[in-house]
């Protein structure tokens, strides 16, 4: 009995020693593999039955392994049968397996079933030509969208297939978000177009419906005005207020209707000689020019691609303001000049036959404080009392909207009591 116990004890001890030796050899093997993977060694000596054998690693293979081991993408090398000869740590992480479970297995088993036919085609074609494609990579219980970049390479053991695996999860999420945002934007644009159409219809109908009762008010108030001698002085004063208010309301309705029509995108464009257009416009102001003794000079302006009616309205509103806001007792002096520019910027250099033109309209009127520059182009914005100066506060808002529709810029510089200057930049030719 004692002898049997001694034999059993000796056997267990031997097994423990053998297990420890195997563990030591495994650790050495793992260290060697890691050294080879990271390029720390260029050769290894293997003990065999025929003595020591030296195995060297080509420098190209060495560089290849070091490079792909540091990549953030997954990388594998396959043989002609599609078996994984080598993979970097990143790929093992992507498929959630240790390296020992990846080397030597078929790469196909990590491809989702629905994408394997596509992978087979890619695998066959990529031996002759570089190839790229998207598939789903199996990792644990989930699949990950990836891009495979396949190319054949020459290694020590022969021609192999290198595959770079790029995780597309973030890219797909971004694409999905972008698609969602675009769909929402299209929906908002459709709603906005419908809203603009409704507003245009409302403005048109409202303006038409408002003009009819207003026309009657103006007719009857004018009839009363013809017989105002029958009225008391106080009634005459009230009647004059009705006449003046009716005229302002008519102007306001027309301006609102004109502003609403600018939302439509069906305005025809044509090449317009701005010099001729402005000179024609001066004829419309002939009476007020003579009345105020205004001096208006117009330099040579370019021919540009615009909607004639809308652009005429811009010049009409700005020149009209220059005449309206002139200094009492001082002859208004208005200058209209133009030049071509290299860029769409108020700071651009002048360039003959440049793609943009800048038109400046200056006056010596009452001016305004420059802190109000952004306000003057707002709808219904007035810097002066309507009792002193007539107007609806829509003229410059119309000018701004017209310039915006023509892909241009408009601004103003001014000092109170020293006049104003409006600068307009427009493309010479409108892009289709």
Coordinates of C-alpha atoms in Angstrom, one line a residue:
X1 CA 0.0 0.0 0.0
X2 CA 2.8 2.4 0.9
X3 CA 4.5 1.6 -2.5
X4 CA 1.3 2.5 -4.4
X5 CA 1.0 5.8 -2.5
X6 CA 4.6 6.6 -3.3
X7 CA 4.1 5.8 -7.0
X8 CA 0.9 8.0 -7.2
X9 CA 2.7 10.9 -5.4
X10 CA 5.6 10.7 -7.7
X11 CA 3.3 10.7 -10.8
X12 CA 1.4 13.8 -9.6
X13 CA 4.7 15.6 -9.0
X14 CA 5.9 14.7 -12.5
X15 CA 2.7 16.0 -13.9
X16 CA 2.9 19.2 -12.0
X17 CA 6.5 19.7 -13.2
X18 CA 5.5 18.9 -16.8
X19 CA 2.6 21.3 -16.6
X20 CA 4.8 24.1 -15.3
X21 CA 7.3 23.4 -18.1
X22 CA 4.5 23.5 -20.7
X23 CA 3.3 26.8 -19.3
X24 CA 6.8 28.2 -19.5
X25 CA 7.1 27.1 -23.1
X26 CA 3.7 28.6 -23.9
X27 CA 4.8 32.0 -22.4
X28 CA 8.0 31.9 -24.4
X29 CA 6.0 31.1 -27.5
X30 CA 3.6 33.9 -26.9
X31 CA 6.5 36.3 -26.3
X32 CA 8.1 35.2 -29.5
X33 CA 4.9 35.6 -31.5
X34 CA 4.4 39.1 -30.0
X35 CA 8.0 40.0 -30.9
X36 CA 7.4 38.8 -34.4
X37 CA 4.1 40.7 -34.6
X38 CA 5.6 43.9 -33.4
X39 CA 8.8 43.6 -35.5
X40 CA 11.2 43.3 -32.5
X41 CA 13.1 40.5 -34.1
X42 CA 14.3 39.8 -37.7
X43 CA 15.1 36.1 -37.3
X44 CA 14.4 33.0 -35.1
X45 CA 16.4 29.8 -34.4
X46 CA 14.3 26.6 -34.3
X47 CA 15.6 23.4 -32.7
X48 CA 14.8 20.4 -34.9
X49 CA 15.8 16.8 -35.4
X50 CA 18.5 17.9 -37.9
X51 CA 19.9 20.5 -35.5
X52 CA 19.4 24.2 -35.4
X53 CA 17.6 26.0 -38.3
X54 CA 17.6 29.8 -38.9
X55 CA 14.5 31.5 -40.1
X56 CA 14.9 35.1 -41.3
X57 CA 12.1 37.7 -41.8
X58 CA 12.2 39.9 -44.9
X59 CA 12.5 43.6 -44.2
X60 CA 9.4 44.2 -46.3
X61 CA 7.5 41.7 -44.2
X62 CA 8.8 43.3 -41.1
X63 CA 7.7 46.8 -42.2
X64 CA 4.3 45.5 -43.2
X65 CA 3.7 43.8 -39.8
X66 CA 4.8 46.9 -37.8
X67 CA 2.6 49.2 -39.9
X68 CA -0.6 47.2 -39.7
X69 CA -0.2 46.5 -36.0
X70 CA -0.3 50.2 -35.3
X71 CA -3.4 50.8 -37.5
X72 CA -6.7 51.8 -36.1
X73 CA -8.4 49.7 -38.7
X74 CA -8.6 46.0 -38.7
X75 CA -6.1 44.1 -41.0
X76 CA -5.9 40.5 -42.1
X77 CA -3.8 38.5 -44.5
X78 CA -5.4 35.6 -46.3
X79 CA -4.1 32.7 -48.4
X80 CA -5.6 31.4 -51.6
X81 CA -8.1 29.4 -49.6
X82 CA -9.3 32.4 -47.7
X83 CA -7.7 31.3 -44.4
X84 CA -6.3 34.0 -42.1
X85 CA -2.5 33.9 -42.0
X86 CA -2.1 37.0 -40.0
X87 CA -4.3 39.6 -38.3
X88 CA -3.6 42.6 -36.2
X89 CA -4.9 43.2 -32.7
X90 CA -7.5 45.7 -33.9
X91 CA -9.3 43.0 -36.0
X92 CA -9.3 40.6 -33.1
X93 CA -11.0 43.3 -31.0
X94 CA -13.5 44.0 -33.8
X95 CA -14.7 40.3 -33.9
X96 CA -14.4 40.1 -30.1
X97 CA -12.1 37.0 -30.1
X98 CA -8.6 36.4 -28.9
X99 CA -5.9 36.2 -31.6
X100 CA -5.5 32.5 -31.1
X101 CA -9.1 31.9 -32.2
X102 CA -8.7 34.0 -35.3
X103 CA -5.4 32.8 -36.9
X104 CA -6.0 29.8 -39.2
X105 CA -9.7 30.2 -39.6
X106 CA -11.7 31.2 -42.7
X107 CA -12.3 34.9 -43.0
X108 CA -15.7 34.1 -44.5
X109 CA -17.0 33.0 -41.1
X110 CA -16.9 36.6 -39.9
X111 CA -19.0 37.8 -42.8
X112 CA -22.8 38.0 -42.3
X113 CA -24.7 35.3 -44.3
X114 CA -26.5 37.9 -46.5
X115 CA -23.2 39.4 -47.6
X116 CA -21.2 36.2 -48.3
X117 CA -22.0 36.0 -52.0
X118 CA -20.8 39.6 -52.4
X119 CA -17.6 38.7 -50.4
X120 CA -16.9 35.7 -52.7
X121 CA -17.0 38.0 -55.7
X122 CA -14.7 40.5 -54.0
X123 CA -12.3 37.7 -53.0
X124 CA -12.0 36.3 -56.5
X125 CA -11.6 39.7 -58.3
X126 CA -9.1 41.2 -55.8
X127 CA -6.3 38.9 -56.7
X128 CA -5.9 40.7 -60.0
X129 CA -7.2 44.2 -59.1
X130 CA -7.7 46.2 -55.9
X131 CA -11.2 46.1 -54.8
X132 CA -13.5 47.8 -52.2
X133 CA -16.9 46.9 -50.9
X134 CA -19.2 47.2 -47.9
X135 CA -20.4 44.2 -45.9
X136 CA -21.5 43.4 -42.4
X137 CA -18.9 41.9 -40.0
X138 CA -20.0 39.5 -37.3
X139 CA -18.7 40.3 -33.9
X140 CA -20.2 38.4 -31.0
X141 CA -24.0 38.6 -31.2
X142 CA -24.1 41.7 -33.4
X143 CA -23.0 42.8 -36.9
X144 CA -21.0 45.9 -37.7
X145 CA -21.1 47.7 -41.1
X146 CA -17.5 47.7 -42.5
X147 CA -15.7 48.5 -45.7
X148 CA -13.3 45.9 -47.0
X149 CA -10.3 47.2 -49.0
X150 CA -8.7 44.2 -50.7
X151 CA -5.3 44.0 -52.5
X152 CA -2.8 41.3 -53.3
X153 CA 0.7 41.6 -51.8
X154 CA 4.0 39.7 -52.2
X155 CA 5.2 38.2 -48.9
X156 CA 7.9 35.6 -48.0
X157 CA 5.5 32.8 -48.3
X158 CA 4.2 33.9 -51.6
X159 CA 1.3 36.1 -52.9
X160 CA -1.3 36.7 -50.2
X161 CA -4.4 38.9 -50.0
X162 CA -4.4 41.8 -47.6
X163 CA -7.7 43.2 -46.4
X164 CA -8.1 46.4 -44.4
X165 CA -11.4 46.5 -42.5
X166 CA -12.8 49.9 -41.7
X167 CA -15.6 50.3 -39.2
X168 CA -18.4 52.3 -40.8
X169 CA -20.7 52.6 -37.8
X170 CA -20.0 56.3 -37.1
X171 CA -20.1 57.1 -40.8
X172 CA -23.5 55.3 -41.3
X173 CA -24.9 57.1 -38.3
X174 CA -23.8 60.4 -39.7
X175 CA -25.3 59.5 -43.1
X176 CA -28.5 58.5 -41.5
X177 CA -28.6 61.7 -39.5
X178 CA -27.8 63.7 -42.6
X179 CA -30.6 62.0 -44.5
X180 CA -33.0 62.7 -41.7
X181 CA -32.0 66.3 -41.6
X182 CA -32.3 66.7 -45.4
X183 CA -35.8 65.1 -45.2
X184 CA -36.8 67.5 -42.4
X185 CA -35.3 70.4 -44.4
X186 CA -37.3 69.4 -47.5
X187 CA -40.4 69.2 -45.4
X188 CA -39.8 72.6 -43.9
X189 CA -39.1 74.1 -47.4
X190 CA -42.3 72.6 -48.7
X191 CA -44.2 74.1 -45.7
X192 CA -42.5 77.4 -46.2
X193 CA -43.3 77.5 -49.9
X194 CA -46.9 76.7 -49.1
X195 CA -46.9 79.4 -46.4
X196 CA -45.3 81.9 -48.8
X197 CA -47.9 81.1 -51.4
X198 CA -50.7 81.5 -48.9
X199 CA -49.2 84.8 -47.8
X200 CA -49.0 86.1 -51.3
X201 CA -52.5 85.1 -52.0
X202 CA -53.7 86.7 -48.8
X203 CA -51.7 89.9 -49.5
X204 CA -53.1 90.1 -53.0
X205 CA -56.7 89.5 -51.9
X206 CA -56.4 91.7 -48.9
X207 CA -54.9 94.5 -50.9
X208 CA -57.6 94.2 -53.6
X209 CA -60.4 94.0 -51.0
X210 CA -58.9 97.0 -49.0
X211 CA -58.6 99.2 -52.1
X212 CA -62.3 99.1 -52.9
X213 CA -63.6 100.6 -49.7
X214 CA -60.6 102.9 -49.6
X215 CA -61.4 104.1 -53.1
X216 CA -64.9 105.1 -51.9
X217 CA -63.5 106.9 -48.8
X218 CA -61.2 108.9 -51.1
X219 CA -64.0 109.7 -53.6
X220 CA -66.4 110.9 -50.9
X221 CA -63.7 112.8 -48.9
X222 CA -62.7 114.5 -52.1
X223 CA -66.3 115.5 -52.8
X224 CA -66.5 116.9 -49.4
X225 CA -63.2 118.6 -49.9
X226 CA -64.7 120.4 -52.9
X227 CA -67.4 121.8 -50.7
X228 CA -65.2 122.4 -47.7
X229 CA -66.3 126.1 -47.6
X230 CA -69.6 124.9 -46.2
X231 CA -67.7 123.3 -43.3
X232 CA -66.5 124.8 -40.1
X233 CA -62.7 125.4 -39.8
X234 CA -62.5 122.5 -37.4
X235 CA -64.4 120.1 -39.7
X236 CA -62.1 121.2 -42.6
X237 CA -59.1 120.2 -40.5
X238 CA -60.6 116.8 -39.8
X239 CA -61.5 116.4 -43.5
X240 CA -57.9 117.1 -44.5
X241 CA -56.7 114.5 -42.1
X242 CA -59.0 111.9 -43.7
X243 CA -57.8 112.8 -47.2
X244 CA -54.1 112.6 -46.1
X245 CA -54.6 109.3 -44.2
X246 CA -56.5 107.8 -47.2
X247 CA -53.6 108.7 -49.5
X248 CA -51.0 107.1 -47.1
X249 CA -53.1 104.0 -46.8
X250 CA -53.3 103.6 -50.6
X251 CA -49.6 103.9 -50.8
X252 CA -49.1 101.4 -48.0
X253 CA -51.4 98.9 -49.7
X254 CA -49.6 99.2 -53.0
X255 CA -46.2 98.8 -51.2
X256 CA -47.4 95.7 -49.3
X257 CA -48.6 94.2 -52.5
X258 CA -45.3 94.9 -54.2
X259 CA -43.3 93.5 -51.3
X260 CA -45.4 90.2 -51.3
X261 CA -44.9 89.7 -55.0
X262 CA -41.2 89.7 -54.5
X263 CA -41.4 86.2 -52.9
X264 CA -42.2 84.7 -56.3
X265 CA -39.3 83.2 -58.2
X266 CA -40.8 83.7 -61.7
X267 CA -39.3 87.2 -62.3
X268 CA -37.7 87.2 -65.8
X269 CA -34.1 88.3 -66.1
X270 CA -32.6 90.3 -68.9
X271 CA -29.5 92.3 -69.7
X272 CA -30.3 95.8 -68.6
X273 CA -28.4 99.0 -69.3
X274 CA -28.5 100.6 -65.9
X275 CA -27.4 104.0 -67.2
X276 CA -30.4 104.2 -69.6
X277 CA -32.7 102.9 -66.9
X278 CA -31.7 105.5 -64.3
X279 CA -31.9 108.3 -66.9
X280 CA -35.5 107.2 -67.7
X281 CA -36.2 107.2 -64.0
X282 CA -35.1 110.8 -63.7
X283 CA -37.9 111.8 -66.1
X284 CA -40.4 110.4 -63.5
X285 CA -38.9 112.7 -60.9
X286 CA -38.8 115.7 -63.2
X287 CA -41.4 117.8 -61.3
X288 CA -39.9 117.3 -57.8
X289 CA -36.4 117.8 -59.2
X290 CA -37.4 121.2 -60.6
X291 CA -39.3 122.0 -57.4
X292 CA -36.3 121.3 -55.2
X293 CA -33.7 122.5 -57.6
X294 CA -32.0 119.1 -57.3
X295 CA -28.8 118.3 -59.1
X296 CA -28.5 114.6 -60.1
X297 CA -25.5 113.2 -61.9
X298 CA -25.3 109.7 -63.3
X299 CA -21.9 108.2 -64.4
X300 CA -21.5 105.4 -66.9
X301 CA -23.1 102.3 -65.4
X302 CA -22.7 98.7 -66.6
X303 CA -25.2 96.4 -68.4
X304 CA -26.1 93.6 -66.0
X305 CA -28.4 90.7 -65.9
X306 CA -31.4 91.7 -63.7
X307 CA -35.2 91.9 -63.6
X308 CA -35.8 95.4 -65.1
X309 CA -38.9 96.2 -63.2
X310 CA -37.6 95.2 -59.8
X311 CA -34.2 97.0 -60.3
X312 CA -36.0 100.1 -61.4
X313 CA -38.0 100.0 -58.1
X314 CA -34.7 99.8 -56.1
X315 CA -33.3 102.9 -57.7
X316 CA -36.7 104.7 -57.5
X317 CA -37.0 104.0 -53.8
X318 CA -33.4 105.1 -53.0
X319 CA -33.5 108.3 -55.2
X320 CA -36.9 109.1 -53.9
X321 CA -35.6 109.0 -50.3
X322 CA -32.6 111.2 -51.3
X323 CA -35.0 113.8 -52.6
X324 CA -37.5 113.4 -49.7
X325 CA -34.9 113.6 -46.9
X326 CA -33.0 116.7 -48.3
X327 CA -32.0 119.6 -46.1
X328 CA -34.5 122.5 -46.0
X329 CA -33.2 125.4 -48.0
X330 CA -30.3 123.4 -49.6
X331 CA -30.3 122.1 -53.1
X332 CA -30.2 118.3 -53.1
X333 CA -27.1 116.9 -54.8
X334 CA -27.4 113.2 -55.7
X335 CA -24.6 111.2 -57.4
X336 CA -25.0 107.8 -59.0
X337 CA -21.7 106.0 -59.8
X338 CA -20.6 102.5 -60.7
X339 CA -17.6 100.3 -61.1
X340 CA -16.8 96.6 -61.7
X341 CA -15.3 94.5 -58.9
X342 CA -13.2 91.3 -58.7
X343 CA -15.2 89.8 -55.8
X344 CA -18.6 90.0 -54.1
X345 CA -17.3 92.2 -51.3
X346 CA -17.5 95.9 -50.4
X347 CA -13.7 95.7 -49.8
X348 CA -13.0 94.1 -53.2
X349 CA -10.5 95.7 -55.6
X350 CA -11.8 97.3 -58.7
X351 CA -11.4 95.1 -61.8
X352 CA -12.4 96.1 -65.4
X353 CA -14.9 93.7 -66.8
X354 CA -15.0 92.0 -63.3
X355 CA -17.8 89.5 -62.5
X356 CA -19.5 92.0 -60.0
X357 CA -20.4 95.6 -60.1
X358 CA -20.9 98.1 -57.3
X359 CA -23.3 101.0 -57.6
X360 CA -23.1 103.9 -55.2
X361 CA -26.0 106.5 -54.7
X362 CA -24.9 109.4 -52.5
X363 CA -26.7 112.5 -51.3
X364 CA -26.2 115.6 -49.1
X365 CA -29.4 115.2 -47.2
X366 CA -30.2 115.0 -43.5
X367 CA -28.5 111.6 -43.1
X368 CA -28.9 109.4 -40.0
X369 CA -26.9 107.8 -37.3
X370 CA -25.0 104.7 -38.6
X371 CA -26.2 102.6 -35.6
X372 CA -29.5 102.5 -37.5
X373 CA -28.0 101.0 -40.7
X374 CA -29.4 97.5 -40.1
X375 CA -32.8 99.0 -39.1
X376 CA -33.5 101.0 -42.3
X377 CA -33.9 97.8 -44.4
X378 CA -36.5 96.3 -42.0
X379 CA -40.1 96.2 -42.9
X380 CA -42.1 99.3 -41.7
X381 CA -39.0 100.8 -40.1
X382 CA -39.0 104.6 -39.9
X383 CA -36.3 106.8 -38.5
X384 CA -38.3 110.0 -38.9
X385 CA -41.8 111.0 -37.9
X386 CA -44.5 110.5 -40.6
X387 CA -45.8 114.0 -39.7
X388 CA -42.5 115.5 -41.0
X389 CA -41.8 113.0 -43.9
X390 CA -44.3 110.9 -45.8
X391 CA -43.7 107.2 -46.4
X392 CA -44.6 103.7 -45.4
X393 CA -41.3 102.4 -44.2
X394 CA -41.4 99.7 -46.9
X395 CA -39.3 101.2 -49.7
X396 CA -35.9 100.2 -48.4
X397 CA -37.2 96.8 -47.3
X398 CA -38.3 96.2 -50.9
X399 CA -34.9 97.4 -52.2
X400 CA -33.2 94.9 -49.8
X401 CA -35.4 92.0 -50.9
X402 CA -34.8 92.7 -54.6
X403 CA -31.1 92.8 -54.1
X404 CA -31.2 89.6 -52.1
X405 CA -33.2 87.9 -54.9
X406 CA -30.5 89.0 -57.4
X407 CA -27.7 87.4 -55.2
X408 CA -26.4 90.8 -54.3
X409 CA -25.5 92.9 -51.3
X410 CA -26.7 96.3 -50.1
X411 CA -25.6 98.6 -47.3
X412 CA -25.5 102.2 -46.3
X413 CA -23.1 104.7 -44.7
X414 CA -24.3 107.9 -43.2
X415 CA -23.8 110.6 -40.6
X416 CA -26.5 112.7 -39.2
X417 CA -26.7 116.0 -41.0
X418 CA -24.0 115.0 -43.5
X419 CA -25.9 112.9 -46.1
X420 CA -26.0 109.2 -46.9
X421 CA -24.5 106.8 -49.4
X422 CA -26.1 103.5 -50.4
X423 CA -23.8 100.8 -51.9
X424 CA -25.2 97.9 -53.9
X425 CA -23.2 95.0 -55.2
X426 CA -24.7 92.8 -58.0
X427 CA -23.4 90.0 -60.2
X428 CA -23.0 91.1 -63.8
X429 CA -24.5 87.7 -64.8
X430 CA -26.9 85.7 -62.8
X431 CA -26.0 82.0 -62.3
X432 CA -28.6 79.6 -63.7

